[in-house]
Coordinates of C-alpha atoms and ligand atoms in Angstrom, one line a residue:
M67 CA -19.2 29.2 -79.5
S68 CA -19.9 32.3 -77.4
Q69 CA -19.1 30.2 -74.3
T70 CA -15.7 29.3 -75.7
L71 CA -15.0 32.9 -76.4
A72 CA -16.1 33.9 -72.9
A73 CA -13.8 31.3 -71.4
S74 CA -10.8 32.4 -73.5
P75 CA -10.7 36.2 -73.7
A76 CA -8.2 37.9 -75.9
L77 CA -4.7 37.5 -74.4
T78 CA -4.2 41.2 -74.2
R79 CA -7.6 41.9 -72.6
L80 CA -6.8 42.7 -69.0
A81 CA -9.0 42.3 -65.9
E82 CA -10.1 45.5 -64.3
D83 CA -7.6 45.3 -61.4
E84 CA -4.8 44.6 -64.0
V85 CA -5.7 47.7 -66.0
I86 CA -5.8 49.8 -62.8
F87 CA -2.5 48.4 -61.7
R88 CA -0.7 48.8 -65.0
D89 CA -2.0 52.3 -65.6
S90 CA -1.0 53.4 -62.1
V91 CA 2.5 52.1 -62.5
Y92 CA 2.8 53.8 -65.9
E93 CA 1.5 57.1 -64.5
F94 CA 4.0 56.8 -61.7
A95 CA 6.8 56.1 -64.2
D96 CA 5.8 59.0 -66.4
R97 CA 5.7 61.4 -63.5
E98 CA 8.5 60.3 -61.3
I99 CA 11.0 58.4 -63.5
R100 CA 10.9 60.2 -66.9
P101 CA 12.4 63.5 -65.5
L102 CA 15.3 61.5 -63.9
A103 CA 16.0 58.9 -66.6
R104 CA 18.6 60.9 -68.6
E105 CA 20.6 62.0 -65.5
M106 CA 20.5 58.5 -63.9
D107 CA 21.8 57.1 -67.2
E108 CA 24.6 59.7 -67.4
H109 CA 25.7 59.2 -63.8
A110 CA 25.1 55.5 -64.0
K111 CA 23.3 55.7 -60.7
M112 CA 19.8 54.8 -59.6
S113 CA 18.2 57.6 -57.5
P114 CA 17.8 56.4 -53.8
A115 CA 14.7 58.6 -53.4
L116 CA 13.2 56.8 -56.5
I117 CA 13.9 53.4 -54.9
E118 CA 12.0 54.4 -51.8
K119 CA 9.0 55.5 -54.0
L120 CA 9.1 52.2 -55.8
F121 CA 8.7 50.4 -52.4
D122 CA 5.8 52.8 -51.5
L123 CA 4.1 52.0 -54.8
G124 CA 4.2 48.3 -54.1
V125 CA 6.1 47.2 -57.2
M126 CA 9.0 45.9 -55.2
S127 CA 6.8 43.2 -53.6
V128 CA 4.2 42.4 -56.2
E129 CA 3.9 38.7 -55.4
I130 CA 4.6 38.9 -51.6
P131 CA 1.4 38.0 -49.7
E132 CA -0.3 40.8 -47.9
S133 CA 0.3 39.0 -44.6
Y134 CA 4.0 39.7 -45.1
G135 CA 3.4 43.3 -46.1
G136 CA 3.5 42.7 -49.8
A137 CA 1.1 43.7 -52.6
G138 CA -0.5 40.2 -52.9
G139 CA -0.5 40.2 -56.7
T140 CA 0.3 37.6 -59.3
F141 CA 3.3 36.9 -61.5
F142 CA 1.3 38.5 -64.3
H143 CA 1.1 41.7 -62.2
S144 CA 4.9 41.7 -61.9
V145 CA 5.1 41.4 -65.7
L146 CA 2.7 44.4 -66.1
A147 CA 4.8 46.5 -63.7
V148 CA 8.1 45.7 -65.5
E149 CA 6.5 46.5 -68.8
A150 CA 5.1 49.8 -67.6
L151 CA 8.3 50.9 -65.9
S152 CA 10.5 49.9 -68.9
R153 CA 8.4 51.9 -71.2
V154 CA 10.0 54.9 -69.5
D155 CA 13.3 53.5 -68.2
P156 CA 14.4 49.9 -68.7
S157 CA 17.0 50.3 -66.0
V158 CA 14.3 50.7 -63.4
G159 CA 12.4 47.9 -65.2
V160 CA 15.3 45.4 -64.5
L161 CA 15.7 46.5 -60.9
V162 CA 12.1 45.7 -60.2
D163 CA 12.2 42.6 -62.4
V164 CA 15.1 40.9 -60.5
Q165 CA 13.5 41.8 -57.2
N166 CA 10.2 40.1 -58.2
T167 CA 10.7 37.4 -60.8
L168 CA 14.0 36.1 -59.4
V169 CA 14.5 37.0 -55.8
I170 CA 11.0 37.0 -54.3
N171 CA 10.0 34.2 -56.6
A172 CA 12.8 32.0 -55.3
V173 CA 12.1 32.9 -51.6
L174 CA 8.4 32.2 -52.0
R175 CA 8.9 28.9 -53.7
W176 CA 12.0 27.5 -51.8
G177 CA 12.2 29.4 -48.6
T178 CA 11.5 27.7 -45.2
D179 CA 8.9 29.4 -43.0
E180 CA 11.8 30.9 -41.0
I181 CA 13.4 32.4 -44.2
K182 CA 10.0 33.7 -45.3
R183 CA 9.3 35.3 -41.9
K184 CA 12.8 36.8 -41.9
Y185 CA 13.0 38.1 -45.5
L186 CA 9.6 38.7 -47.0
P187 CA 8.7 41.7 -44.8
K188 CA 12.1 43.2 -45.5
L189 CA 11.8 42.7 -49.2
A190 CA 8.4 44.3 -49.1
S191 CA 9.5 47.4 -47.2
K192 CA 13.1 48.3 -47.9
T193 CA 15.4 45.5 -48.9
I194 CA 16.6 45.0 -52.5
G195 CA 17.6 41.5 -53.5
A196 CA 20.2 40.3 -56.0
Y197 CA 20.5 36.9 -57.8
C198 CA 24.1 35.7 -58.0
L199 CA 24.8 32.9 -60.4
S200 CA 27.3 34.1 -63.1
E201 CA 31.0 34.1 -62.8
A202 CA 34.0 35.0 -65.0
G203 CA 34.3 31.4 -66.2
S204 CA 30.6 30.4 -66.2
G205 CA 28.0 32.3 -68.1
S206 CA 26.0 30.2 -70.5
D207 CA 27.5 27.2 -68.9
A208 CA 26.2 28.4 -65.5
F209 CA 26.6 25.2 -63.6
A210 CA 30.4 25.2 -64.2
L211 CA 30.5 27.7 -61.4
A212 CA 33.7 27.7 -59.4
T213 CA 32.4 29.3 -56.1
R214 CA 32.8 26.7 -53.4
A215 CA 31.0 26.2 -50.1
T216 CA 32.5 24.0 -47.4
E217 CA 30.9 22.9 -44.2
K218 CA 32.1 24.8 -41.2
G219 CA 30.5 24.3 -37.8
D220 CA 26.7 24.9 -38.2
G221 CA 27.1 26.5 -41.5
F222 CA 29.0 26.7 -44.8
A223 CA 32.0 28.9 -45.7
I224 CA 31.7 30.4 -49.2
T225 CA 34.7 31.3 -51.2
G226 CA 34.7 32.6 -54.8
R227 CA 33.9 35.5 -57.1
K228 CA 30.6 36.4 -58.8
L229 CA 30.4 38.6 -61.8
W230 CA 27.7 40.7 -63.5
I231 CA 25.3 40.9 -60.6
T232 CA 22.4 43.2 -61.1
N233 CA 21.4 45.4 -58.1
G234 CA 24.8 44.6 -56.6
N235 CA 25.2 48.2 -55.5
E236 CA 21.8 48.6 -53.9
A237 CA 21.0 45.1 -52.6
D238 CA 21.2 44.0 -49.0
M239 CA 20.2 40.4 -49.6
F240 CA 22.0 38.1 -52.1
I241 CA 20.9 34.7 -53.3
V242 CA 24.3 33.1 -54.0
F243 CA 24.9 29.8 -55.8
A244 CA 28.0 27.8 -54.7
N245 CA 29.0 24.2 -55.1
V246 CA 29.3 22.1 -51.9
N247 CA 30.6 19.0 -53.7
P248 CA 32.3 19.7 -57.0
E249 CA 32.8 16.0 -57.6
A250 CA 29.0 15.6 -57.9
G251 CA 29.0 18.3 -60.6
Y252 CA 25.8 20.3 -60.8
R253 CA 24.3 18.1 -58.1
G254 CA 26.6 19.9 -55.6
I255 CA 25.2 23.4 -56.4
T256 CA 23.4 25.0 -53.4
A257 CA 21.6 28.3 -53.0
F258 CA 22.5 30.4 -50.0
I259 CA 21.1 33.7 -48.8
V260 CA 23.9 36.1 -47.8
D261 CA 23.3 39.4 -46.1
R262 CA 25.3 42.5 -46.9
G263 CA 27.8 43.0 -44.1
T264 CA 28.4 39.3 -43.5
P265 CA 32.2 38.9 -42.7
G266 CA 34.1 37.7 -45.8
F267 CA 31.6 39.2 -48.3
S268 CA 32.2 42.4 -50.2
V269 CA 30.9 44.1 -53.3
G270 CA 33.6 44.7 -55.8
K271 CA 33.9 46.6 -59.1
K272 CA 30.8 48.1 -60.7
E273 CA 30.7 47.7 -64.5
D274 CA 30.6 50.8 -66.8
K275 CA 28.0 49.7 -69.4
L276 CA 26.7 50.5 -72.9
G277 CA 23.0 50.5 -71.7
I278 CA 20.7 50.1 -68.7
R279 CA 23.5 52.2 -67.1
A280 CA 21.4 53.2 -64.0
S281 CA 21.0 49.6 -63.1
S282 CA 24.1 48.5 -61.2
T283 CA 26.1 45.5 -62.3
C284 CA 28.7 44.4 -59.9
E285 CA 31.4 41.9 -59.0
L286 CA 30.9 40.1 -55.6
L287 CA 33.8 38.7 -53.6
F288 CA 33.5 35.8 -51.0
E289 CA 36.4 34.9 -48.9
D290 CA 35.6 32.3 -46.2
C291 CA 32.2 33.9 -45.8
V292 CA 30.4 31.8 -43.2
V293 CA 26.6 31.4 -43.7
P294 CA 24.4 29.4 -41.2
K295 CA 22.6 26.3 -42.6
S296 CA 19.3 28.0 -41.9
Q297 CA 20.2 30.4 -44.8
I298 CA 20.1 27.6 -47.4
L299 CA 17.3 28.1 -50.0
G300 CA 15.9 24.8 -51.0
D301 CA 18.0 21.7 -50.2
V302 CA 21.7 21.2 -50.2
G303 CA 22.7 20.0 -53.7
K304 CA 19.4 21.2 -55.2
G305 CA 20.5 24.8 -56.0
Y306 CA 20.5 23.8 -59.7
K307 CA 16.7 23.4 -59.5
V308 CA 16.3 26.7 -57.7
A309 CA 18.4 28.3 -60.5
I310 CA 16.7 26.6 -63.5
E311 CA 13.1 27.1 -62.2
T312 CA 13.5 30.8 -61.3
L313 CA 15.4 31.6 -64.4
N314 CA 12.7 30.0 -66.6
E315 CA 10.3 32.4 -65.1
G316 CA 12.7 35.3 -64.9
R317 CA 13.1 35.4 -68.6
I318 CA 9.4 36.2 -69.0
G319 CA 10.3 39.3 -67.0
I320 CA 13.0 40.2 -69.4
G321 CA 10.5 39.8 -72.2
A322 CA 8.3 42.3 -70.3
Q323 CA 11.3 44.7 -70.0
M324 CA 12.0 44.4 -73.8
L325 CA 8.2 44.8 -74.5
G326 CA 8.1 48.0 -72.5
L327 CA 11.2 49.3 -74.1
A328 CA 9.8 48.7 -77.6
Q329 CA 6.5 50.3 -76.7
G330 CA 8.4 53.3 -75.4
A331 CA 10.4 53.6 -78.6
L332 CA 7.1 53.4 -80.6
D333 CA 5.4 56.0 -78.4
H334 CA 8.3 58.4 -79.0
A335 CA 8.4 57.7 -82.8
V336 CA 4.6 58.3 -83.2
G337 CA 4.9 61.6 -81.3
Y338 CA 7.8 62.8 -83.3
V339 CA 6.7 61.9 -86.9
K340 CA 3.4 63.8 -86.3
E341 CA 5.4 67.0 -85.3
R342 CA 8.4 67.0 -87.6
K343 CA 7.9 68.7 -91.0
Q344 CA 9.8 68.2 -94.2
F345 CA 8.8 68.9 -97.8
G346 CA 6.0 71.1 -96.4
K347 CA 4.2 68.3 -94.5
T348 CA 4.7 66.3 -91.3
I349 CA 6.8 63.2 -92.0
A350 CA 3.9 61.1 -90.8
D351 CA 2.2 62.1 -94.1
F352 CA 4.7 60.0 -96.1
Q353 CA 3.6 56.5 -96.7
G354 CA 7.1 55.2 -96.3
V355 CA 7.1 56.5 -92.7
Q356 CA 3.5 55.2 -92.1
F357 CA 4.6 51.7 -93.1
Q358 CA 7.6 51.9 -90.8
I359 CA 5.3 52.8 -87.9
A360 CA 2.9 50.1 -88.8
R361 CA 5.7 47.5 -88.8
M362 CA 6.9 48.7 -85.4
A363 CA 3.3 48.5 -84.0
T364 CA 2.9 45.0 -85.4
D365 CA 6.1 43.9 -83.8
V366 CA 5.1 45.3 -80.4
E367 CA 1.7 43.6 -80.6
C368 CA 3.3 40.2 -81.4
T369 CA 5.7 40.7 -78.5
R370 CA 2.9 41.5 -76.1
L371 CA 1.0 38.4 -77.1
L372 CA 4.1 36.2 -76.4
V373 CA 4.9 37.9 -73.1
Y374 CA 1.4 37.8 -71.8
N375 CA 0.8 34.3 -72.9
S376 CA 3.9 33.0 -71.2
A377 CA 3.0 34.8 -68.0
R378 CA -0.6 33.6 -68.0
L379 CA 0.6 30.0 -68.6
R380 CA 2.9 30.3 -65.7
D381 CA 0.2 31.7 -63.4
A382 CA -2.2 28.9 -64.6
G383 CA 0.4 26.3 -63.6
Q384 CA 0.8 25.1 -67.2
P385 CA 4.0 24.3 -69.1
F386 CA 5.6 27.5 -70.4
L387 CA 9.3 26.8 -71.0
T388 CA 9.3 26.9 -74.8
E389 CA 6.9 29.9 -74.8
A390 CA 9.1 31.8 -72.3
A391 CA 12.2 31.1 -74.4
M392 CA 10.4 32.3 -77.6
C393 CA 9.2 35.4 -75.8
K394 CA 12.7 36.3 -74.7
V395 CA 14.3 35.7 -78.1
F396 CA 11.6 37.6 -80.0
S397 CA 11.1 40.5 -77.5
S398 CA 14.8 41.3 -77.4
E399 CA 15.0 41.4 -81.2
V400 CA 11.9 43.5 -81.4
A401 CA 13.2 45.9 -78.8
E402 CA 16.5 46.3 -80.8
R403 CA 14.8 46.9 -84.2
T404 CA 12.1 49.1 -82.8
A405 CA 14.5 51.3 -81.0
S406 CA 16.7 51.4 -84.1
M407 CA 13.8 52.4 -86.3
A408 CA 12.9 55.1 -83.7
V409 CA 16.4 56.5 -84.0
N410 CA 16.1 56.5 -87.8
L411 CA 12.7 58.3 -87.7
F412 CA 14.1 61.0 -85.4
G413 CA 16.9 61.6 -88.0
G414 CA 19.9 63.5 -86.5
N415 CA 17.9 64.0 -83.3
G416 CA 17.8 60.3 -82.9
F417 CA 21.5 60.2 -82.5
V418 CA 21.9 62.7 -79.7
K419 CA 21.3 62.4 -75.9
E420 CA 18.9 65.3 -75.8
Y421 CA 16.2 63.0 -77.2
P422 CA 15.2 59.8 -75.5
V423 CA 15.5 57.2 -78.3
E424 CA 19.3 57.0 -78.3
K425 CA 19.2 55.7 -74.8
L426 CA 16.5 53.1 -75.6
Y427 CA 18.7 51.9 -78.5
R428 CA 21.6 51.3 -76.2
D429 CA 19.4 49.8 -73.5
A430 CA 17.9 47.2 -75.9
K431 CA 21.1 45.3 -76.5
I432 CA 21.1 43.6 -73.1
G433 CA 17.9 41.7 -73.8
Q434 CA 19.8 39.3 -76.1
I435 CA 22.5 38.6 -73.5
Y436 CA 21.3 38.3 -69.9
E437 CA 19.2 35.5 -68.3
G438 CA 20.3 33.2 -71.1
T439 CA 21.6 34.5 -74.4
T440 CA 19.6 34.2 -77.6
N441 CA 21.6 31.1 -78.6
M442 CA 20.7 29.4 -75.3
Q443 CA 17.0 30.2 -75.8
L444 CA 17.1 28.9 -79.4
G445 CA 18.7 25.7 -78.0
T446 CA 15.8 25.3 -75.6
I447 CA 13.2 25.9 -78.4
A448 CA 14.9 23.6 -80.8
K449 CA 15.2 20.8 -78.2
N450 CA 11.5 21.0 -77.6
I451 CA 10.6 21.1 -81.3
L452 CA 13.0 18.4 -82.5
G453 CA 12.7 16.3 -79.3
A454 CA 16.5 16.1 -79.3
Ligands
FAD208 C1 24.1 43.9 -67.6 C2 24.2 42.5 -67.1 C3 23.5 42.1 -66.0 C4 23.6 40.8 -65.6 N1 22.9 40.4 -64.4 C5 23.1 39.2 -63.9 C6 22.6 38.8 -62.6 O1 21.9 39.6 -61.9 N2 22.9 37.6 -62.1 C7 23.7 36.7 -62.8 O2 23.9 35.6 -62.3 N3 24.2 37.0 -64.0 C8 23.9 38.2 -64.6 N4 24.4 38.5 -65.8 C9 25.2 37.6 -66.5 C10 24.6 37.1 -67.8 O3 23.5 36.2 -67.4 C11 25.6 36.4 -68.7 O4 26.4 37.4 -69.2 C12 25.0 35.6 -69.8 O5 24.4 34.4 -69.3 C13 26.1 35.2 -70.8 O6 27.2 34.6 -70.3 P1 28.6 35.1 -70.7 O7 28.7 36.6 -70.6 O8 29.6 34.3 -69.9 O9 28.7 34.8 -72.2 P2 29.2 33.3 -72.8 O10 28.5 32.2 -72.2 O11 30.7 33.3 -72.9 O12 28.6 33.5 -74.3 C14 29.3 34.2 -75.4 C15 28.7 33.8 -76.7 O13 28.7 32.4 -76.9 C16 27.5 31.9 -77.2 N5 27.4 30.5 -76.7 C17 27.9 30.1 -75.5 N6 27.6 28.8 -75.4 C18 26.9 28.4 -76.5 C19 26.4 27.2 -76.9 N7 26.4 26.1 -76.2 N8 25.7 27.2 -78.2 C20 25.7 28.3 -78.9 N9 26.2 29.5 -78.5 C21 26.8 29.5 -77.3 C22 26.5 32.8 -76.5 O14 25.2 32.8 -77.0 C23 27.2 34.2 -76.7 O15 26.8 34.7 -77.9 C24 24.4 39.9 -66.3 C25 25.1 40.3 -67.4 C26 25.0 41.6 -67.8 C27 25.8 42.0 -69.0

């Protein structure tokens, strides 16, 4: 019995290096991000100086091996970093999440040695990446994408328009999905790496958003943009595999973002109810308020179990698809209701920008939309349960 327990420690029990890593990222976020969060939200702009510090901290290259200048961590470390950052600012959380769980993840898994030598040292030191799949006409139906790539000399010429691209403003390296053979349907989809500055490629309009406002979301334009064949990630016609497999993992990162957000909202609520007095006592003295805090804490704990379990399964090389979909559905709903309850507990102060919970409430909404909407996740879960 004791042997079984030793072999299966509690999911939320972290190894020593994981505790040190998570705490150092949270301390950084508390010290360096908290004072900037409101201003970055108002101006819808990520601080360039903060981005430099994120590289110095090592959270922009969590899984890149040390031999390429990265932090040499695990996927689980990426999840801990995204959680710790999102507890303070979910906009910074998603910047780091896309860099690690989508972009670096795809390069590590699908990149040729040449691509790894070219991009991993840059991604570890100064280059931000973006992951470019969605278009105006293809969101949930991602493989209906209309961007085309046609063979031209030793490369492919990309023409089309991407929409909703996170990090579009800051990125220098873009993983772009285009179809080289529309007649083959999704089997024509191919992933290309496009550098900022490549002729025919430009970053268009930046969206003005409800939440995660400091995270840029941009349109990208490709007009006969020629990319050499050496910039193909994975094989020609196998881009759908690159997309599916990275997004399956990426959604655990979004779960971590929503977990951090919910924990942040709970932290603020606990602090506030112990200070605020009504009817001659702190509002934490009222059992009605205590029960609301208890529900929030229970939700956060359940979310942490789902997120950590999905990430641990992924690192162990075990199936995690259904767990990851569940973790995204649940974490985004918990983030929304926890932030909503924090607003309630702050009373009028919850509704104004001077206090932090109003922002978290706005930031929470995106969790149910990007990297596969809640309906798409429910479809994945149902398919597995029903075997349909
Ligand atoms: C802030 C932000 C950042 C983003 N970042 C990126 C990024 O970095 N890279 C990228 O490629 N994309 C990105 N996206 C795009 C995002 O992934 C899509 O918006 C998302 O997948 C939904 O697609 P859609 O907006 O076209 O909605 P639609 O697909 O049109 O969905 C609309 C509604 O219909 C429902 N629906 C659609 N199909 C079905 C179905 N078969 N069954 C049941 N319900 C269905 C959906 O659940 C949703 O409620 C981002 C979006 C936002 C808002």
